[in-house]
Tab-separated table of C-alpha atoms in Angstrom:
chain	number	residue	atom	x	y	z
A	1	MET	CA	52.276	-13.995	6.328
A	2	LYS	CA	50.048	-14.174	3.253
A	3	ARG	CA	49.038	-17.706	4.215
A	4	LYS	CA	47.962	-16.534	7.683
A	5	ILE	CA	45.929	-13.678	6.207
A	6	THR	CA	44.297	-16.045	3.716
A	7	LEU	CA	43.426	-18.525	6.463
A	8	ALA	CA	42.051	-15.707	8.642
A	9	LEU	CA	39.853	-14.424	5.795
A	10	ALA	CA	38.675	-17.950	5.074
A	11	ALA	CA	37.794	-18.446	8.733
A	12	ILE	CA	35.863	-15.163	8.770
A	13	LEU	CA	33.995	-16.209	5.628
A	14	VAL	CA	33.105	-19.587	7.132
A	15	LEU	CA	31.878	-17.930	10.313
A	16	ALA	CA	29.827	-15.459	8.268
A	17	VAL	CA	28.225	-18.292	6.303
A	18	ILE	CA	27.474	-20.154	9.544
A	19	GLY	CA	25.940	-16.981	10.943
A	20	VAL	CA	23.759	-16.503	7.900
A	21	VAL	CA	22.611	-20.113	7.989
A	22	ALA	CA	21.895	-19.887	11.717
A	23	ALA	CA	19.918	-16.687	11.310
A	24	TRP	CA	18.194	-17.707	8.073
A	25	PRO	CA	14.394	-17.543	8.398
A	26	ARG	CA	13.235	-21.142	8.302
A	27	ALA	CA	10.429	-22.023	5.939
A	28	GLN	CA	7.325	-23.018	7.817
A	29	HIS	CA	4.874	-25.662	6.712
A	30	VAL	CA	1.362	-25.792	8.059
A	31	PRO	CA	-0.668	-28.633	6.516
A	32	SER	CA	-4.226	-28.242	5.340
A	33	ARG	CA	-6.798	-29.351	7.849
A	34	SER	CA	-8.398	-31.404	5.088
A	35	PRO	CA	-8.398	-31.594	1.259
A	36	GLU	CA	-11.948	-30.308	1.564
A	37	ASP	CA	-10.515	-26.896	2.463
A	38	TRP	CA	-9.186	-26.368	-1.060
A	39	ALA	CA	-11.692	-28.448	-3.004
A	40	ALA	CA	-13.454	-26.651	-5.855
A	41	THR	CA	-16.744	-26.330	-4.009
A	42	PRO	CA	-19.020	-23.291	-4.493
A	43	ALA	CA	-18.496	-22.320	-0.839
A	44	ASN	CA	-14.686	-22.438	-1.074
A	45	ILE	CA	-14.652	-20.545	-4.365
A	46	GLN	CA	-16.997	-17.864	-3.023
A	47	ARG	CA	-14.905	-17.467	0.109
A	48	GLY	CA	-11.706	-17.367	-1.899
A	49	ALA	CA	-13.129	-14.701	-4.218
A	50	TYR	CA	-13.897	-12.568	-1.175
A	51	LEU	CA	-10.356	-13.023	0.136
A	52	ALA	CA	-8.968	-12.072	-3.281
A	53	HIS	CA	-10.842	-8.777	-2.942
A	54	VAL	CA	-9.384	-8.290	0.540
A	55	GLY	CA	-5.890	-8.770	-0.883
A	56	ASP	CA	-6.637	-6.638	-3.962
A	57	CYS	CA	-4.991	-9.376	-6.027
A	58	ALA	CA	-6.450	-8.305	-9.375
A	59	ALA	CA	-4.910	-4.834	-9.082
A	60	CYS	CA	-1.380	-6.137	-9.641
A	61	HIS	CA	-2.094	-9.340	-11.544
A	62	THR	CA	-4.290	-7.800	-14.250
A	63	VAL	CA	-2.925	-5.556	-16.963
A	64	ARG	CA	-5.251	-2.837	-18.171
A	65	GLY	CA	-7.479	-4.288	-20.878
A	66	GLY	CA	-6.173	-7.821	-20.337
A	67	ALA	CA	-7.642	-11.031	-19.002
A	68	GLU	CA	-8.253	-10.968	-15.262
A	69	TYR	CA	-5.347	-12.374	-13.230
A	70	ALA	CA	-3.310	-13.087	-16.386
A	71	GLY	CA	-0.411	-10.982	-15.109
A	72	GLY	CA	1.878	-8.679	-17.047
A	73	ARG	CA	1.346	-5.468	-15.112
A	74	ALA	CA	4.619	-3.591	-14.635
A	75	ILE	CA	5.584	-2.652	-11.091
A	76	GLU	CA	8.224	0.047	-10.987
A	77	THR	CA	10.702	-0.081	-8.107
A	78	PRO	CA	13.928	1.800	-7.298
A	79	PHE	CA	15.756	-1.395	-8.299
A	80	GLY	CA	14.164	-1.915	-11.700
A	81	ARG	CA	10.915	-3.153	-13.160
A	82	LEU	CA	9.023	-6.223	-12.000
A	83	TYR	CA	6.150	-7.896	-13.824
A	84	ALA	CA	3.292	-9.539	-11.955
A	85	PRO	CA	2.880	-13.195	-12.972
A	86	ASN	CA	-0.083	-15.026	-14.451
A	87	ILE	CA	-2.126	-16.586	-11.626
A	88	THR	CA	-5.012	-17.998	-13.663
A	89	ALA	CA	-5.587	-21.751	-13.854
A	90	ASP	CA	-3.419	-22.032	-16.989
A	91	ARG	CA	-1.217	-25.133	-16.655
A	92	THR	CA	1.754	-23.676	-18.568
A	93	HIS	CA	1.942	-20.087	-17.389
A	94	GLY	CA	-0.325	-19.910	-14.338
A	95	LEU	CA	-1.237	-21.958	-11.281
A	96	GLY	CA	-2.725	-24.919	-13.114
A	97	ASN	CA	0.016	-27.297	-11.964
A	98	TRP	CA	0.388	-25.840	-8.483
A	99	SER	CA	-0.738	-27.712	-5.416
A	100	ALA	CA	-2.347	-26.145	-2.376
A	101	ASP	CA	1.013	-26.631	-0.604
A	102	ASP	CA	2.831	-24.795	-3.417
A	103	PHE	CA	0.434	-21.885	-3.096
A	104	TRP	CA	0.795	-21.787	0.685
A	105	ASN	CA	4.579	-21.802	0.317
A	106	ALA	CA	4.436	-18.754	-1.951
A	107	LEU	CA	2.005	-16.877	0.266
A	108	HIS	CA	3.625	-17.775	3.569
A	109	ASN	CA	7.310	-18.325	2.789
A	110	GLY	CA	7.792	-16.229	-0.340
A	111	ARG	CA	8.957	-19.147	-2.488
A	112	SER	CA	7.736	-20.152	-5.914
A	113	ARG	CA	6.778	-23.688	-6.928
A	114	ASP	CA	10.301	-24.413	-8.165
A	115	GLY	CA	11.852	-23.123	-4.936
A	116	HIS	CA	13.225	-19.791	-6.121
A	117	LEU	CA	12.726	-16.776	-3.869
A	118	LEU	CA	10.015	-14.279	-4.751
A	119	TYR	CA	10.502	-10.540	-4.736
A	120	PRO	CA	8.628	-8.713	-1.967
A	121	ALA	CA	6.724	-6.551	-4.449
A	122	PHE	CA	4.487	-9.586	-3.949
A	123	PRO	CA	3.789	-8.620	-0.333
A	124	TYR	CA	4.487	-11.953	1.326
A	125	PRO	CA	5.973	-10.117	4.351
A	126	ASN	CA	2.286	-9.328	5.011
A	127	TYR	CA	0.689	-12.411	3.464
A	128	THR	CA	2.783	-14.675	5.666
A	129	ARG	CA	0.275	-13.902	8.446
A	130	VAL	CA	-2.607	-15.471	6.498
A	131	THR	CA	-4.001	-18.687	7.951
A	132	ARG	CA	-3.689	-21.963	6.074
A	133	ALA	CA	-7.485	-22.212	5.791
A	134	ASP	CA	-7.697	-18.809	4.081
A	135	SER	CA	-4.759	-19.696	1.840
A	136	ASP	CA	-6.564	-22.866	0.756
A	137	ALA	CA	-9.794	-20.996	-0.005
A	138	LEU	CA	-7.902	-18.420	-2.033
A	139	TYR	CA	-6.178	-21.248	-3.905
A	140	ALA	CA	-9.533	-22.868	-4.662
A	141	TYR	CA	-10.813	-19.592	-6.108
A	142	LEU	CA	-7.760	-18.886	-8.278
A	143	ARG	CA	-7.888	-22.430	-9.631
A	144	SER	CA	-11.438	-21.596	-10.782
A	145	VAL	CA	-10.313	-18.538	-12.758
A	146	PRO	CA	-10.468	-19.368	-16.495
A	147	PRO	CA	-6.988	-20.194	-17.787
A	148	ALA	CA	-5.323	-17.499	-19.882
A	149	ALA	CA	-2.382	-18.612	-22.012
A	150	VAL	CA	-0.391	-15.441	-21.328
A	151	PRO	CA	3.361	-16.012	-20.865
A	152	ASN	CA	5.031	-14.414	-17.881
A	153	ARG	CA	7.465	-11.577	-18.535
A	154	ALA	CA	10.992	-11.594	-17.155
A	155	HIS	CA	11.794	-8.974	-14.541
A	156	GLN	CA	14.114	-6.124	-15.542
A	157	LEU	CA	16.196	-5.500	-12.437
A	158	THR	CA	19.653	-3.987	-12.205
A	159	PHE	CA	22.643	-5.844	-10.752
A	160	PRO	CA	22.944	-7.025	-7.990
A	161	TYR	CA	19.189	-6.890	-7.321
A	162	ASN	CA	18.554	-9.457	-10.047
A	163	GLN	CA	20.528	-12.060	-8.088
A	164	GLN	CA	18.892	-14.539	-5.711
A	165	VAL	CA	21.782	-14.127	-3.267
A	166	ALA	CA	20.882	-10.432	-2.889
A	167	LEU	CA	17.301	-11.440	-2.188
A	168	MET	CA	18.565	-13.909	0.408
A	169	GLY	CA	20.290	-11.044	2.179
A	170	TRP	CA	17.136	-8.920	2.037
A	171	ARG	CA	15.055	-11.701	3.566
A	172	LEU	CA	17.617	-12.211	6.315
A	173	LEU	CA	17.206	-8.557	7.292
A	174	TYR	CA	13.494	-8.027	6.785
A	175	PHE	CA	11.470	-11.242	6.641
A	176	ARG	CA	10.276	-13.812	9.156
A	177	PRO	CA	7.462	-16.244	8.279
A	178	GLU	CA	4.706	-16.105	10.887
A	179	VAL	CA	0.980	-16.818	10.952
A	180	TYR	CA	-1.063	-14.132	12.719
A	181	GLN	CA	-1.484	-14.905	16.399
A	182	PRO	CA	-4.638	-13.439	18.011
A	183	VAL	CA	-4.302	-11.262	21.090
A	184	PRO	CA	-6.929	-12.758	23.457
A	185	GLU	CA	-7.419	-9.683	25.616
A	186	ARG	CA	-8.310	-7.555	22.577
A	187	GLY	CA	-11.436	-9.438	21.591
A	188	PRO	CA	-12.581	-10.975	18.277
A	189	VAL	CA	-13.468	-7.742	16.405
A	190	TRP	CA	-10.114	-6.042	17.042
A	191	ASN	CA	-8.277	-9.268	16.169
A	192	ARG	CA	-10.211	-9.615	12.929
A	193	GLY	CA	-9.272	-6.057	12.027
A	194	ALA	CA	-5.615	-6.644	12.893
A	195	TYR	CA	-5.585	-9.836	10.822
A	196	LEU	CA	-6.999	-8.037	7.771
A	197	VAL	CA	-4.863	-4.896	8.069
A	198	GLU	CA	-1.595	-6.695	8.808
A	199	GLY	CA	-2.200	-9.686	6.530
A	200	LEU	CA	-4.107	-9.805	3.256
A	201	GLY	CA	-4.873	-6.083	3.371
A	202	HIS	CA	-1.083	-5.416	3.408
A	203	CYS	CA	-1.669	-1.799	4.455
A	204	SER	CA	1.926	-1.363	5.621
A	205	ALA	CA	3.147	-1.957	2.061
A	206	CYS	CA	2.211	1.675	1.381
A	207	HIS	CA	1.701	3.258	4.790
A	208	SER	CA	5.234	2.593	6.056
A	209	ALA	CA	8.475	4.278	5.071
A	210	ARG	CA	11.090	2.211	3.241
A	211	ASP	CA	14.843	2.386	3.579
A	212	ARG	CA	17.401	2.385	0.777
A	213	PHE	CA	17.153	-1.407	0.431
A	214	GLY	CA	13.358	-1.472	0.258
A	215	GLY	CA	12.876	-2.627	3.823
A	216	SER	CA	9.650	-1.474	5.410
A	217	ALA	CA	9.612	0.277	8.773
A	218	ALA	CA	7.525	-1.158	11.564
A	219	GLY	CA	3.993	0.081	12.063
A	220	LEU	CA	1.832	2.261	9.868
A	221	GLU	CA	3.728	5.494	10.293
A	222	GLY	CA	3.446	6.758	6.742
A	223	GLY	CA	5.892	7.304	3.919
A	224	LEU	CA	6.384	8.313	0.314
A	225	ILE	CA	5.345	5.448	-1.971
A	226	PRO	CA	8.426	4.621	-4.075
A	227	MET	CA	8.129	5.485	-7.774
A	228	LEU	CA	4.459	6.493	-7.553
A	229	GLY	CA	5.089	9.905	-6.073
A	230	TRP	CA	2.240	9.853	-3.543
A	231	TYR	CA	2.523	10.123	0.221
A	232	ALA	CA	0.686	7.486	2.268
A	233	PRO	CA	-0.048	9.251	5.559
A	234	SER	CA	0.723	7.903	8.983
A	235	LEU	CA	-2.321	6.084	10.328
A	236	ASN	CA	-1.299	6.522	13.956
A	237	SER	CA	-0.252	10.168	14.015
A	238	PRO	CA	-2.641	12.927	15.158
A	239	ARG	CA	-0.835	15.263	12.747
A	240	GLU	CA	-1.590	13.146	9.697
A	241	ALA	CA	-4.533	10.751	9.322
A	242	GLY	CA	-5.532	11.320	12.936
A	243	LEU	CA	-7.798	8.274	12.969
A	244	ALA	CA	-7.796	8.037	16.759
A	245	GLU	CA	-10.088	11.087	16.769
A	246	TRP	CA	-12.498	9.721	14.159
A	247	PRO	CA	-15.694	7.822	14.965
A	248	VAL	CA	-15.330	4.163	13.972
A	249	GLU	CA	-18.288	4.535	11.608
A	250	HIS	CA	-16.542	7.317	9.671
A	251	ILE	CA	-13.350	5.276	9.228
A	252	ALA	CA	-15.408	2.320	7.989
A	253	GLN	CA	-17.342	4.625	5.658
A	254	LEU	CA	-14.125	5.950	4.144
A	255	LEU	CA	-12.798	2.422	3.599
A	256	ARG	CA	-16.043	1.208	2.073
A	257	THR	CA	-17.122	4.197	-0.058
A	258	GLY	CA	-14.065	6.425	-0.470
A	259	VAL	CA	-15.755	9.436	1.133
A	260	ALA	CA	-16.451	10.449	4.719
A	261	PRO	CA	-17.236	13.687	6.538
A	262	ARG	CA	-13.545	14.410	7.158
A	263	ALA	CA	-11.840	13.092	4.053
A	264	THR	CA	-12.023	11.793	0.487
A	265	VAL	CA	-9.578	9.222	-0.893
A	266	VAL	CA	-7.737	9.964	-4.143
A	267	GLY	CA	-4.705	8.617	-5.962
A	268	PRO	CA	-3.568	5.035	-5.235
A	269	MET	CA	-5.957	4.732	-2.284
A	270	ALA	CA	-8.898	5.421	-4.579
A	271	GLU	CA	-7.929	2.348	-6.599
A	272	VAL	CA	-7.681	0.284	-3.414
A	273	VAL	CA	-11.177	1.335	-2.328
A	274	ARG	CA	-12.694	0.772	-5.769
A	275	ALA	CA	-11.124	-2.617	-6.474
A	276	SER	CA	-10.836	-4.009	-2.959
A	277	LEU	CA	-12.303	-2.398	0.123
A	278	GLN	CA	-15.777	-1.609	-1.205
A	279	HIS	CA	-16.335	-5.340	-1.618
A	280	LEU	CA	-15.724	-6.110	2.047
A	281	SER	CA	-18.551	-6.851	4.453
A	282	ASP	CA	-19.731	-4.217	6.913
A	283	GLN	CA	-18.418	-6.399	9.725
A	284	ASP	CA	-14.920	-6.490	8.247
A	285	THR	CA	-14.701	-2.760	7.516
A	286	ILE	CA	-15.866	-2.058	11.062
A	287	ALA	CA	-13.226	-4.467	12.379
A	288	MET	CA	-10.500	-2.764	10.354
A	289	ALA	CA	-11.736	0.639	11.528
A	290	MET	CA	-11.645	-0.445	15.175
A	291	TYR	CA	-8.109	-1.745	14.802
A	292	LEU	CA	-6.891	1.412	13.034
A	293	LYS	CA	-8.548	3.705	15.558
A	294	ALA	CA	-6.882	1.816	18.404
A	295	LEU	CA	-3.333	2.044	17.003
A	296	PRO	CA	-0.940	3.399	19.652
A	297	PRO	CA	-0.385	7.058	18.763
A	298	ARG	CA	3.127	7.869	17.653
A	299	GLU	CA	3.973	11.497	17.292
A	300	ALA	CA	6.958	12.519	15.223
A	301	PRO	CA	9.285	14.945	16.991
A	302	ALA	CA	8.085	18.465	16.421
A	303	GLY	CA	10.271	20.281	13.938
A	304	ALA	CA	11.066	23.945	13.837
A	305	ALA	CA	8.085	26.263	13.581
A	306	PRO	CA	7.284	27.134	9.965
A	307	GLU	CA	8.834	30.368	8.830
A	308	PRO	CA	6.431	33.265	8.283
A	309	VAL	CA	4.940	33.263	4.803
A	310	PRO	CA	5.488	36.474	2.818
A	311	GLU	CA	2.285	38.511	2.681
A	312	VAL	CA	2.546	38.852	-1.093
A	313	VAL	CA	2.364	35.049	-1.449
A	314	LEU	CA	-0.659	34.813	0.859
A	315	GLN	CA	-2.479	37.566	-1.043
A	316	GLN	CA	-1.741	35.900	-4.380
A	317	GLY	CA	-2.964	32.578	-3.035
A	318	LYS	CA	-6.082	34.165	-1.550
A	319	GLN	CA	-7.044	35.657	-4.895
A	320	ILE	CA	-6.497	32.374	-6.733
A	321	TYR	CA	-8.556	30.586	-4.084
A	322	ALA	CA	-11.399	33.090	-4.529
A	323	ASP	CA	-11.313	32.622	-8.309
A	324	ARG	CA	-10.863	28.837	-8.476
A	325	CYS	CA	-11.739	27.150	-5.169
A	326	LEU	CA	-14.222	29.171	-3.145
A	327	ASP	CA	-17.394	27.967	-4.869
A	328	CYS	CA	-16.793	24.378	-3.726
A	329	HIS	CA	-14.662	24.639	-0.602
A	330	GLY	CA	-16.263	27.822	0.790
A	331	ALA	CA	-14.892	31.066	2.125
A	332	ASP	CA	-14.492	29.398	5.502
A	333	GLY	CA	-12.755	26.306	4.088
A	334	ARG	CA	-15.427	23.982	5.440
A	335	GLY	CA	-16.448	22.595	2.051
A	336	LEU	CA	-19.605	20.568	1.639
A	337	PRO	CA	-18.730	17.039	2.753
A	338	PRO	CA	-18.737	14.421	1.480
A	339	HIS	CA	-18.942	15.970	-1.999
A	340	TYR	CA	-16.431	18.764	-1.418
A	341	PRO	CA	-14.039	17.863	1.425
A	342	PRO	CA	-13.210	20.479	4.062
A	343	LEU	CA	-9.851	22.210	3.918
A	344	ALA	CA	-10.072	23.767	7.382
A	345	GLY	CA	-8.427	21.394	9.837
A	346	ASN	CA	-7.617	18.930	7.053
A	347	ALA	CA	-4.432	17.095	8.047
A	348	ALA	CA	-4.018	15.765	4.508
A	349	LEU	CA	-3.520	19.384	3.406
A	350	THR	CA	-1.156	20.446	6.179
A	351	VAL	CA	1.003	17.308	6.402
A	352	ALA	CA	4.700	18.165	6.150
A	353	ASN	CA	5.084	16.559	2.716
A	354	PRO	CA	2.719	18.480	0.383
A	355	VAL	CA	3.027	16.106	-2.578
A	356	ASN	CA	-0.578	14.840	-2.480
A	357	ALA	CA	-2.034	18.341	-2.389
A	358	ILE	CA	0.265	19.402	-5.234
A	359	ARG	CA	-0.794	16.484	-7.416
A	360	ILE	CA	-4.480	17.027	-6.714
A	361	VAL	CA	-4.294	20.684	-7.753
A	362	LEU	CA	-2.239	19.830	-10.848
A	363	ASN	CA	-4.158	16.756	-12.005
A	364	GLY	CA	-7.523	16.960	-10.257
A	365	GLY	CA	-8.936	14.969	-7.396
A	366	PHE	CA	-11.260	12.083	-8.105
A	367	ALA	CA	-12.880	9.836	-5.551
A	368	PRO	CA	-13.559	6.248	-6.644
A	369	GLY	CA	-16.946	5.202	-7.945
A	370	THR	CA	-18.313	2.738	-5.398
A	371	ALA	CA	-21.620	1.141	-4.522
A	372	GLY	CA	-21.868	3.537	-1.588
A	373	ASN	CA	-20.868	6.564	-3.696
A	374	PRO	CA	-21.828	5.687	-7.264
A	375	ARG	CA	-21.608	9.237	-8.644
A	376	PRO	CA	-18.552	10.739	-7.006
A	377	TYR	CA	-17.799	14.410	-7.275
A	378	GLY	CA	-14.399	15.353	-8.636
A	379	MET	CA	-12.067	18.320	-8.773
A	380	VAL	CA	-10.922	19.595	-12.144
A	381	PRO	CA	-7.173	19.735	-12.875
A	382	TYR	CA	-5.614	23.174	-12.642
A	383	GLY	CA	-2.195	22.224	-13.998
A	384	PRO	CA	-3.050	23.498	-17.500
A	385	VAL	CA	-4.128	26.946	-16.260
A	386	LEU	CA	-1.960	27.657	-13.196
A	387	SER	CA	1.797	28.150	-13.160
A	388	ASP	CA	4.075	26.449	-10.653
A	389	ALA	CA	4.217	29.652	-8.607
A	390	GLU	CA	0.428	29.994	-8.630
A	391	VAL	CA	-0.137	26.394	-7.513
A	392	ALA	CA	2.409	26.912	-4.739
A	393	ALA	CA	0.733	30.160	-3.691
A	394	VAL	CA	-2.817	28.815	-3.454
A	395	LEU	CA	-1.639	25.756	-1.527
A	396	THR	CA	0.433	27.901	0.808
A	397	TYR	CA	-2.637	30.067	1.427
A	398	ALA	CA	-4.856	27.049	2.154
A	399	ARG	CA	-2.190	25.506	4.408
A	400	ASN	CA	-2.146	28.722	6.470
A	401	SER	CA	-5.827	29.685	6.649
A	402	TRP	CA	-8.826	28.801	8.875
A	403	GLY	CA	-6.535	27.740	11.701
A	404	ASN	CA	-4.275	25.608	9.502
A	405	ARG	CA	-0.521	25.890	9.931
A	406	GLY	CA	1.837	24.514	7.327
A	407	GLU	CA	5.101	25.296	5.644
A	408	MET	CA	5.239	27.332	2.475
A	409	VAL	CA	5.061	25.265	-0.725
A	410	ASP	CA	8.042	25.732	-3.032
A	411	PRO	CA	7.252	26.278	-6.756
A	412	ARG	CA	10.201	24.019	-7.585
A	413	GLU	CA	8.461	21.143	-5.797
A	414	VAL	CA	5.322	21.794	-7.821
A	415	ASN	CA	7.392	21.617	-10.998
A	416	ARG	CA	8.915	18.333	-9.846
A	417	TYR	CA	5.506	16.653	-9.910
A	418	ARG	CA	3.973	18.448	-12.880
A	419	ASN	CA	4.808	15.720	-15.360
A	420	VAL	CA	4.858	12.667	-13.090
A	421	PRO	CA	2.612	9.909	-14.539
A	422	LEU	CA	-0.626	9.330	-12.654
A	423	ASP	CA	-0.068	5.540	-12.388
């Protein structure tokens, strides 16, 4: 009997292995059109530098105060801590000994030069869509970055997430290598925007919810950014970013400068605008804006109507607003855009998850300094002078004034984010 059970289990295991092998995402190889595509010419290096801005590569691969692209920045995840590697031209620690094919394999297939699987904190599920020509230009640029002899740090992941076999399982569930395929009926501008948003821009890395295994949901439907404690709003929901109702020019302005008539970026998005998006051409920001505006709207099922807010909370919040907020945001909540964003009709304020509003009141709100907004206005932090209950009250008041309708903010949630690091 035991022998039969053992044979049955062995057969099941063999079938499972066969199934995994059959379903395993095959590595794809697309050859360079010509060695001239990755040659160290001024044109290739300039183009690659631009693409590095699109991908915001320096943000992860540069530690504060360190050599550019020398790695070492810690990336906190629910599974442990990862460290971004050195991608300078250093031959020992960086890309100095990598070929253009090695680089393409990392970008497209998520494999390092020695064949080991890369963790998707390096967003190759997005970068896989990048064309070989763009990969080669990016390679040419990074090979021009002065070598920095900075050793790479070992990741600090808990078991079993530190095992390659676990990563194999993750890739089986969530990763398929694929170069972006244009949609002919959409036209060149929309396709350029889709290519940037879905590929090097890796917008879904933040603007999509993740499950317990770190898998990203399809689309750009918003989600809490793991470990950072900021909510990246849905880009296709009228109740959140509501970009379908924006003029294309305003979306492009927000991407390029960090401020627009309807919104100001803060938190992680401010870093993205400062380090990445402000360096894009007008044509590319317009293309991204057109693509984002045209996203098919997806409305989350309407929940229960918010419970009535106690009058005592609204009156407390109204008084705090008059004392602390009215001078900038106005009695009517319309603000003075782009310097002081409007609160009336502001979906970022009334979104179901109030974490961003809580953190802005506690720690201040600061738009990025950009070429298009070189002297940004900021909001002072009120965490040192307002209690948890007072922060909750003023936010509840703002979320339920001037036509806004939002749930009451719980003081316990304010306390949860009071001491969360800013980055």
